[in-house]
Backbone as JSON, one array per atom type, in Angstrom:
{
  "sequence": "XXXXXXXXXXXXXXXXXXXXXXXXXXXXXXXXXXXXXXXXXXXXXXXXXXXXXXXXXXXXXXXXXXXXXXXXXXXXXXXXXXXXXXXXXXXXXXXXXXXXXXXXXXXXXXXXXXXXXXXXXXXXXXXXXXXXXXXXXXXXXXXXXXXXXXXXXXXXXXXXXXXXXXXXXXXXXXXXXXXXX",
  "N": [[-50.14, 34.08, 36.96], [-51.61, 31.63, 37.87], [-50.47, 29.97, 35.87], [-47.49, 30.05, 36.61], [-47.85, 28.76, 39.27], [-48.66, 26.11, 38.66], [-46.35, 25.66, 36.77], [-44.09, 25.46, 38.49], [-45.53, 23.15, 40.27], [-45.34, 21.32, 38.55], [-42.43, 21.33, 37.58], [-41.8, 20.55, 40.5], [-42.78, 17.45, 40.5], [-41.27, 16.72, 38.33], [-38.52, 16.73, 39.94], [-38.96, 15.01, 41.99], [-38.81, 12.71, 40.18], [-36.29, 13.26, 39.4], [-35.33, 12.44, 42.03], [-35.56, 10.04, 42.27], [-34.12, 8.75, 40.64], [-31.41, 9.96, 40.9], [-30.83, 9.2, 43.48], [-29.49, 9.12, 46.55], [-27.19, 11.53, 45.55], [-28.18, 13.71, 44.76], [-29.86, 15.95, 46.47], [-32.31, 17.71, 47.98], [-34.38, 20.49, 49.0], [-37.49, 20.56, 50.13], [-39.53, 22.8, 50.19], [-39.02, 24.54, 47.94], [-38.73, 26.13, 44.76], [-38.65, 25.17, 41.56], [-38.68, 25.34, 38.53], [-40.79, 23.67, 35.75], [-38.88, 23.75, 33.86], [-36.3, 22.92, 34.23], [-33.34, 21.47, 33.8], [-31.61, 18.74, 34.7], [-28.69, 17.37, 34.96], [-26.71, 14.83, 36.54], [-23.77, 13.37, 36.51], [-21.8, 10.36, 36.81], [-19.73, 10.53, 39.62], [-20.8, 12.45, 40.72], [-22.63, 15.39, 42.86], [-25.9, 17.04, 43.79], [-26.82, 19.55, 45.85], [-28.87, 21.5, 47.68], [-30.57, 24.05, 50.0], [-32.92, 25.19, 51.74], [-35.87, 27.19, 50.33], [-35.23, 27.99, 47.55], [-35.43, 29.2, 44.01], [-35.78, 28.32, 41.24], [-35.76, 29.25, 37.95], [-37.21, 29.15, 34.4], [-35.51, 27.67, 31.76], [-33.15, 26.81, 33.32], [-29.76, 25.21, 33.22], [-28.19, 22.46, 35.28], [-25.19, 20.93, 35.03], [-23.34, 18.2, 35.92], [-20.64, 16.93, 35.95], [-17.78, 13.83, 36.34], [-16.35, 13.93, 39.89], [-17.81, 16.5, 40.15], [-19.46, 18.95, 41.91], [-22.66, 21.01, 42.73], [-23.45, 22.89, 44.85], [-26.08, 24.53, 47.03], [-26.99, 27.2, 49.12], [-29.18, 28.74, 50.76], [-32.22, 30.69, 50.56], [-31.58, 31.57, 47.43], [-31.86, 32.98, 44.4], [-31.95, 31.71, 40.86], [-32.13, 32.69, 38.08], [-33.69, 32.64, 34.77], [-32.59, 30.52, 32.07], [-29.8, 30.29, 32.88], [-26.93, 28.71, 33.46], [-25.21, 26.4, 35.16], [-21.7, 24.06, 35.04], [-20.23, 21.33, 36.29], [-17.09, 19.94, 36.86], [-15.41, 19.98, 38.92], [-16.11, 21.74, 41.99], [-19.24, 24.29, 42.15], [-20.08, 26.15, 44.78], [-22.64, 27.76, 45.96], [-23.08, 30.79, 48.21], [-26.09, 31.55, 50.86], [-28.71, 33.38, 50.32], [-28.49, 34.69, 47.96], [-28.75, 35.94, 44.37], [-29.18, 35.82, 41.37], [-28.97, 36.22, 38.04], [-30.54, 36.39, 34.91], [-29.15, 34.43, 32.11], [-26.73, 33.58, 32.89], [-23.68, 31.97, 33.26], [-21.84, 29.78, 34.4], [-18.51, 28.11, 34.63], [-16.28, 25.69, 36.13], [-14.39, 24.47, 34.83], [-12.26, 24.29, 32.46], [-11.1, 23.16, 29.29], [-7.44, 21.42, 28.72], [-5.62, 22.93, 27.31], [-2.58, 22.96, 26.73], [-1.73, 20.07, 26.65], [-1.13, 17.99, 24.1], [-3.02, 17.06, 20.93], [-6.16, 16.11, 19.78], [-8.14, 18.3, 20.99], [-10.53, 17.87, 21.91], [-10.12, 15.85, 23.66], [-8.0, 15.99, 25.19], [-8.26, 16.35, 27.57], [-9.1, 18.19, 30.71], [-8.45, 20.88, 32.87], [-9.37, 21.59, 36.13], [-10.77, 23.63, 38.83], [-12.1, 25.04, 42.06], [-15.46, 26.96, 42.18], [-16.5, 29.65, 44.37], [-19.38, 31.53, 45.78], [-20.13, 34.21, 47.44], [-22.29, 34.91, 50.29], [-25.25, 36.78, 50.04], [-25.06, 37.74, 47.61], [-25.01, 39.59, 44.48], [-25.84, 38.79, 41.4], [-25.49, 39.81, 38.2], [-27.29, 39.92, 34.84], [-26.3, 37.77, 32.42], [-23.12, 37.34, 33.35], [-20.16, 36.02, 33.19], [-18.93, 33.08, 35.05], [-15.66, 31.84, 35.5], [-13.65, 28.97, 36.37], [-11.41, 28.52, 39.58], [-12.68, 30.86, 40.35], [-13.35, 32.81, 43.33], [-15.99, 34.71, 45.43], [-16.81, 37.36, 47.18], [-19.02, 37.69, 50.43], [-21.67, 39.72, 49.65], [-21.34, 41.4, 47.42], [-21.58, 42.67, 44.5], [-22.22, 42.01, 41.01], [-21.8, 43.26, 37.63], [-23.76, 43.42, 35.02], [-23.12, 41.16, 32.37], [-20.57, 41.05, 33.0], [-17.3, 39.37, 33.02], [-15.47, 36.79, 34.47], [-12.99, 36.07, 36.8], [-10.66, 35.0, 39.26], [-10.18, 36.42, 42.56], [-12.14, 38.01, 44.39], [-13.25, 40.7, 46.43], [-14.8, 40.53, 49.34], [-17.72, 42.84, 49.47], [-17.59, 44.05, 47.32], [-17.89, 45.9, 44.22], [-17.97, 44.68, 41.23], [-17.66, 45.96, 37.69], [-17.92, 45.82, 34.19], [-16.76, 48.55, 32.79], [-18.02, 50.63, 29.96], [-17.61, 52.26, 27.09], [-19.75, 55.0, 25.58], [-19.83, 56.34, 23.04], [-21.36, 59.34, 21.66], [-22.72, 60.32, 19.08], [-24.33, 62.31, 16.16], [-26.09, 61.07, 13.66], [-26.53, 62.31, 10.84]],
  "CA": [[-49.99, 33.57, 38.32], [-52.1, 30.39, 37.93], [-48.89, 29.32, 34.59], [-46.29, 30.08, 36.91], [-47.91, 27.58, 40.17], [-48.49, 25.37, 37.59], [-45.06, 25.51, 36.06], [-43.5, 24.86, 39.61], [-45.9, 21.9, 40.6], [-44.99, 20.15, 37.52], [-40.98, 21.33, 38.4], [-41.88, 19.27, 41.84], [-42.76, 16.5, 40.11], [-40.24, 16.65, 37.96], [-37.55, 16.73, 40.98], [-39.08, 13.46, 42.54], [-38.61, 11.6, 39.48], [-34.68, 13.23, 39.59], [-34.63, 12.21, 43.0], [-35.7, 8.77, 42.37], [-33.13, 8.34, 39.57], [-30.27, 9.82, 41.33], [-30.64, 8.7, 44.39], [-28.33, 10.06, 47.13], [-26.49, 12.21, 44.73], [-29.63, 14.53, 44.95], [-30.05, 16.44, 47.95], [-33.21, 18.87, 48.1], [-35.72, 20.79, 50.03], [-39.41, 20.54, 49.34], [-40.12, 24.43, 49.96], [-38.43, 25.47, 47.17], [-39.62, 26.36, 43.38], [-38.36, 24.57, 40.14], [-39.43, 25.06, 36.71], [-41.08, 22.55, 34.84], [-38.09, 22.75, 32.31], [-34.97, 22.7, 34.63], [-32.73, 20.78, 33.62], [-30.28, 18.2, 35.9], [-28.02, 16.02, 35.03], [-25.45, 13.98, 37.44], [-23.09, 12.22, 35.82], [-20.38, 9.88, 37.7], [-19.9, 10.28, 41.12], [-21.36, 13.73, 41.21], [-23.71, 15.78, 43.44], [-26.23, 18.43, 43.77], [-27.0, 19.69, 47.61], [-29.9, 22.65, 48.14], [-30.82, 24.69, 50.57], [-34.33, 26.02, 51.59], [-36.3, 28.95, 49.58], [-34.63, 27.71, 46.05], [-36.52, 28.94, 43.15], [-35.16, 28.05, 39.91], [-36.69, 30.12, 36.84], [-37.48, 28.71, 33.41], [-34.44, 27.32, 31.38], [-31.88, 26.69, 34.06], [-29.63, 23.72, 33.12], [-26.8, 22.0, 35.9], [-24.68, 19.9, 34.46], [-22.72, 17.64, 36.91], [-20.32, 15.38, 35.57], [-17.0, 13.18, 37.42], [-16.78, 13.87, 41.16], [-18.04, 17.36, 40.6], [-20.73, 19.05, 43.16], [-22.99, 22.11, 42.9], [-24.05, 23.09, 46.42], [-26.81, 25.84, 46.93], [-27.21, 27.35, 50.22], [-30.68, 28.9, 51.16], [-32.7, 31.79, 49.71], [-30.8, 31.48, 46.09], [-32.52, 32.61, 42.99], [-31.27, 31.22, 39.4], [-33.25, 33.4, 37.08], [-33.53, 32.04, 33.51], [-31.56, 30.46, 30.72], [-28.61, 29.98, 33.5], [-26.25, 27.11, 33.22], [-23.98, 25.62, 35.96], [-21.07, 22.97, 34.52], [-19.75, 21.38, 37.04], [-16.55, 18.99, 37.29], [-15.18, 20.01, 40.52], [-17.5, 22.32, 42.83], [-19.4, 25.5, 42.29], [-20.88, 26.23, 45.38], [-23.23, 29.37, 45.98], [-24.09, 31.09, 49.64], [-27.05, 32.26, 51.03], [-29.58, 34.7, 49.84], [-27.59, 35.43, 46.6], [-29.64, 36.08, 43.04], [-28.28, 35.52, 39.61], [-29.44, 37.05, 36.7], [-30.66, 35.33, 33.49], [-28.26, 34.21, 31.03], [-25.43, 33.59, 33.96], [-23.01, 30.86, 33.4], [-20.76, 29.35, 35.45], [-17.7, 26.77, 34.31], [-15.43, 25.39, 36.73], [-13.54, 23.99, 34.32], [-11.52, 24.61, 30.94], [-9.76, 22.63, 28.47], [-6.32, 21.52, 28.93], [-5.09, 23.4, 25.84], [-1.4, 22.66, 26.63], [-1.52, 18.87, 25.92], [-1.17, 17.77, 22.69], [-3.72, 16.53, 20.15], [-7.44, 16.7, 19.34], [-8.51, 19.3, 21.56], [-11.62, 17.25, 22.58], [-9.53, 14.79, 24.38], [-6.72, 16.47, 26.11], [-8.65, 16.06, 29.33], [-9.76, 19.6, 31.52], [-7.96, 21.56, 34.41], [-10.51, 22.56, 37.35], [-10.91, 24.58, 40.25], [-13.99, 25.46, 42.24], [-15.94, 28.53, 42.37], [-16.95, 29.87, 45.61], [-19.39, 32.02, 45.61], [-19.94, 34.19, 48.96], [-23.13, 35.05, 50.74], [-25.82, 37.99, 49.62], [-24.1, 38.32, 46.38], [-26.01, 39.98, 42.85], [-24.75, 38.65, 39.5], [-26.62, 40.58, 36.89], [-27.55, 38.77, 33.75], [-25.29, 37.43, 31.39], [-21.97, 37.22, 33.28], [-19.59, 34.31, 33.11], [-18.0, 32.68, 35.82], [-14.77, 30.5, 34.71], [-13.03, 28.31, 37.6], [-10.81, 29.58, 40.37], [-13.39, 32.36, 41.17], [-13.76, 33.3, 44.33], [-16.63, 36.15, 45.01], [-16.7, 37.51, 48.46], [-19.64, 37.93, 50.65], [-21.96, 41.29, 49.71], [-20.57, 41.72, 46.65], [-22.54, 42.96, 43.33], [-20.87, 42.36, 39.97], [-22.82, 44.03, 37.03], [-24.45, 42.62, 33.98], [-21.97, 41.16, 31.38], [-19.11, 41.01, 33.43], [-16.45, 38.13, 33.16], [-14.86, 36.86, 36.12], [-12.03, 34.34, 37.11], [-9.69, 35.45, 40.34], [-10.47, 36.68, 43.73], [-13.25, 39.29, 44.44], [-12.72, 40.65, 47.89], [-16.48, 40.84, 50.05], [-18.54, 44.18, 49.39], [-16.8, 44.67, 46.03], [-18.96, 46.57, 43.23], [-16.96, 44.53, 40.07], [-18.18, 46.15, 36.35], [-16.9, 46.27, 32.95], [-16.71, 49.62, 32.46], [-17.94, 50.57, 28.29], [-17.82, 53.77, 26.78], [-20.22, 55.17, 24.59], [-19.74, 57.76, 21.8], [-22.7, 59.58, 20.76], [-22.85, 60.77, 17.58], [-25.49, 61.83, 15.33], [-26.44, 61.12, 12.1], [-27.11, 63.48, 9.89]],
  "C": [[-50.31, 32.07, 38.36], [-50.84, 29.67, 37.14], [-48.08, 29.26, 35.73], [-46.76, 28.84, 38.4], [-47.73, 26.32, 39.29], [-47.01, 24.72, 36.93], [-44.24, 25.14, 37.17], [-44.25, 23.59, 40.38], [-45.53, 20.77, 39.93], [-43.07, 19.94, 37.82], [-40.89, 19.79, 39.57], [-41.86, 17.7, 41.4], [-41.49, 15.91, 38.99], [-38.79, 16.39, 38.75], [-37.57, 15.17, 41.47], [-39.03, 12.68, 41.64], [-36.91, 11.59, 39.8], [-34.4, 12.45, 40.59], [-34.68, 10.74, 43.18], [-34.63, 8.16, 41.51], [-31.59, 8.76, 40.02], [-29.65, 9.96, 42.75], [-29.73, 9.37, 45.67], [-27.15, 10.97, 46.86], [-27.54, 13.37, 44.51], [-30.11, 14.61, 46.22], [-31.13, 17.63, 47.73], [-34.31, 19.4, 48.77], [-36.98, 21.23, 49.29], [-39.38, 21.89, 49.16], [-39.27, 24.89, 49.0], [-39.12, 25.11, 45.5], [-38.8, 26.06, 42.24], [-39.05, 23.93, 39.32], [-39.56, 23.62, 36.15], [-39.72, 22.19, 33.81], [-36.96, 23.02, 32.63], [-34.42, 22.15, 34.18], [-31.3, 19.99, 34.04], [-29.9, 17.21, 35.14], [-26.52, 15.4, 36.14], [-24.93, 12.81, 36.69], [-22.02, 11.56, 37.07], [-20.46, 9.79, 39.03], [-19.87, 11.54, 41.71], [-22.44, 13.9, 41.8], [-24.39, 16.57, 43.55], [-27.1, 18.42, 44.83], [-28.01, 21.2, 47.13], [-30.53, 22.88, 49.03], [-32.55, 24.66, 50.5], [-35.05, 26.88, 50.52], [-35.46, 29.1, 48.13], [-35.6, 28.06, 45.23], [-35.61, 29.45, 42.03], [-36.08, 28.31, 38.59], [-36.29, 28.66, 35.62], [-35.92, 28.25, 32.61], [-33.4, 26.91, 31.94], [-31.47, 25.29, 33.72], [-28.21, 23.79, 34.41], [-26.54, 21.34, 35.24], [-23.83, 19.51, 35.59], [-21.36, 16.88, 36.52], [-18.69, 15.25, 36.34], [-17.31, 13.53, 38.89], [-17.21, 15.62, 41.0], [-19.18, 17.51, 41.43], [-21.23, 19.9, 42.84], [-24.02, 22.03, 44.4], [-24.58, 24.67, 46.59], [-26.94, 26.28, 48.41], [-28.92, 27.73, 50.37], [-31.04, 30.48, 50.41], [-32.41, 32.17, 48.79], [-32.12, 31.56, 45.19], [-32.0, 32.77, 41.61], [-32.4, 31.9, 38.25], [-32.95, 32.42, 35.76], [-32.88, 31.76, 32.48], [-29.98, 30.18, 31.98], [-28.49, 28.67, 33.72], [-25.03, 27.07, 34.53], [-23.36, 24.63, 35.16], [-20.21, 22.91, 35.66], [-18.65, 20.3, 36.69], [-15.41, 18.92, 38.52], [-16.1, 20.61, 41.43], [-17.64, 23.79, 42.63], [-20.67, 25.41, 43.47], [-21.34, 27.83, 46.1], [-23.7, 30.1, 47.56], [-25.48, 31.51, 49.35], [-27.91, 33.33, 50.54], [-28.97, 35.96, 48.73], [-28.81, 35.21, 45.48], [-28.47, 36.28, 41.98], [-29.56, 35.59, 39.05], [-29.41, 36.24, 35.38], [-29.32, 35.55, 32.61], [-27.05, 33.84, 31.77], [-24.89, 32.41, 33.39], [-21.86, 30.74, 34.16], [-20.24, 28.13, 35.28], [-16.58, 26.81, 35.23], [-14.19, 24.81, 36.12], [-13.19, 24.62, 32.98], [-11.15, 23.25, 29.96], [-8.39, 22.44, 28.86], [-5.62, 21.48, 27.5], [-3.63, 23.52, 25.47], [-0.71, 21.4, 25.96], [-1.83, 18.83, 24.03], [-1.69, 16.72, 22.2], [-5.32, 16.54, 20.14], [-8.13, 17.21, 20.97], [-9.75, 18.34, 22.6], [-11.53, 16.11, 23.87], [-8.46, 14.68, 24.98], [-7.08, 16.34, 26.94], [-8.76, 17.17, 29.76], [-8.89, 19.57, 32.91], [-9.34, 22.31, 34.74], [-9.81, 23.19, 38.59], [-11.99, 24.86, 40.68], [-14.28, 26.68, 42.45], [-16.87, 28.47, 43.18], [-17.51, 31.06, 45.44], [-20.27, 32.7, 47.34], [-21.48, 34.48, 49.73], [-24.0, 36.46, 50.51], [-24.89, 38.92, 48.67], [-25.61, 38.61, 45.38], [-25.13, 39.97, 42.12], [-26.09, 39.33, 38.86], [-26.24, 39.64, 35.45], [-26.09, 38.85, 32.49], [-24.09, 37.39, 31.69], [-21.5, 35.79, 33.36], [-18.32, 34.19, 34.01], [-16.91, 31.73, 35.9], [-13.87, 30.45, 36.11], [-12.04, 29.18, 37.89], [-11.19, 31.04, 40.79], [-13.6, 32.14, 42.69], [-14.86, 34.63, 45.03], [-17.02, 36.19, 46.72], [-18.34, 38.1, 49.34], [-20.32, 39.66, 49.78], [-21.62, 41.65, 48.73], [-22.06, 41.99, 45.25], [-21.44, 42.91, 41.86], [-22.23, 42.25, 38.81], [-22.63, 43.07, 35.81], [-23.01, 43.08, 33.12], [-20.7, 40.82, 31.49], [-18.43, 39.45, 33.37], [-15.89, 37.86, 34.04], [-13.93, 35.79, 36.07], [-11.33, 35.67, 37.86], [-10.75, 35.74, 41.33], [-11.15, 37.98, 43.77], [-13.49, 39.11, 45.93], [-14.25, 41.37, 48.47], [-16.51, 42.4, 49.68], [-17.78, 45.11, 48.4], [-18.29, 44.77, 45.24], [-17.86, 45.83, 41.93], [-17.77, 44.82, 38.67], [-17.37, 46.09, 35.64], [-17.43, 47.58, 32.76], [-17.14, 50.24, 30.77], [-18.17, 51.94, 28.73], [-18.52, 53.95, 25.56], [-20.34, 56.33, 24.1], [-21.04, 58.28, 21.11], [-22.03, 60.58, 19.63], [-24.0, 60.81, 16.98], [-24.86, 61.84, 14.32], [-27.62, 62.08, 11.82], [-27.65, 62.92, 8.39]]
}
């Protein structure tokens, strides 16, 4: 209990240096809880907007870079090891939770152009995600998602397209038991 105040006072302090370094491109509310070992970066003429009642677990990195945005609404919690990449906008509603290991890329590669891969330049889209949503740990959100209020989508799952409010979305596995003999 005492580690974990601890680990969010130092977070705080950690924030007001961000916020001194990126200046109006850094939007955030005091009452909320981030880890000592968040990790922000804003590149370009990107932004990152938050809500109230934010509490950002251990490992979380944003990445920001050209005019992208990540915009949090209020009561959002980013459990651990989750990564945002932003270069257009992933922005999250209200009183949604995500599950460690989550990632979320708005962008791709543009693997059509031709020549070293690294330097073809990226197609985006933003990912909207809707209000009192549950991601369970480890899924991955790749641009042009849409996820609709109320919605629960289960550990593991991959996502890109439209997810229509108070959808249950899983991957389905099947498992074969068998013994050994």
């Amino acid at each position: 209990m005492i580690f974990d105040l601890m680990d969010y006072i130092l977070g705080e302090l950690k924030l007001i240096i961000y916020k001194i370094f990126y200046g109006k491109k850094l939007d955030y509310h005091f009452y909320s809880k981030f880890s000592r070992s968040f990790q922000l970066r804003i590149f370009s003429k990107g932004e990152f907007r938050s809500g109230k009642n934010i509490v950002i677990r251990s490992g979380v990195k944003i990445r920001i870079t050209g005019g992208g945005k990540v915009i949090l609404g209020d009561d959002i919690g980013l459990n651990n090891n989750c990564l945002l990449n932003s270069m257009d906008k992933i922005q999250i509603g209200s009183h949604t939770i995500i599950g460690q290991d989550v990632k979320m890329y708005d962008h791709d590669h543009d693997y059509k152009k031709e020549g070293n891969r690294r330097y073809t330049g990226f197609k985006t889209a933003p990912i909207e995600i809707g209000e009192n949503v549950w991601i369970g740990s480890g899924c991955i959100i790749l641009k042009a998602t849409t996820i609709g209020d109320n919605c629960v989508i289960a550990a593991g799952t991959v996502l890109r397209g439209n997810i229509p409010a108070n959808s249950i979305v899983h991957n389905e596995i099947n498992v074969i038991n068998t013994e050994i003999k």
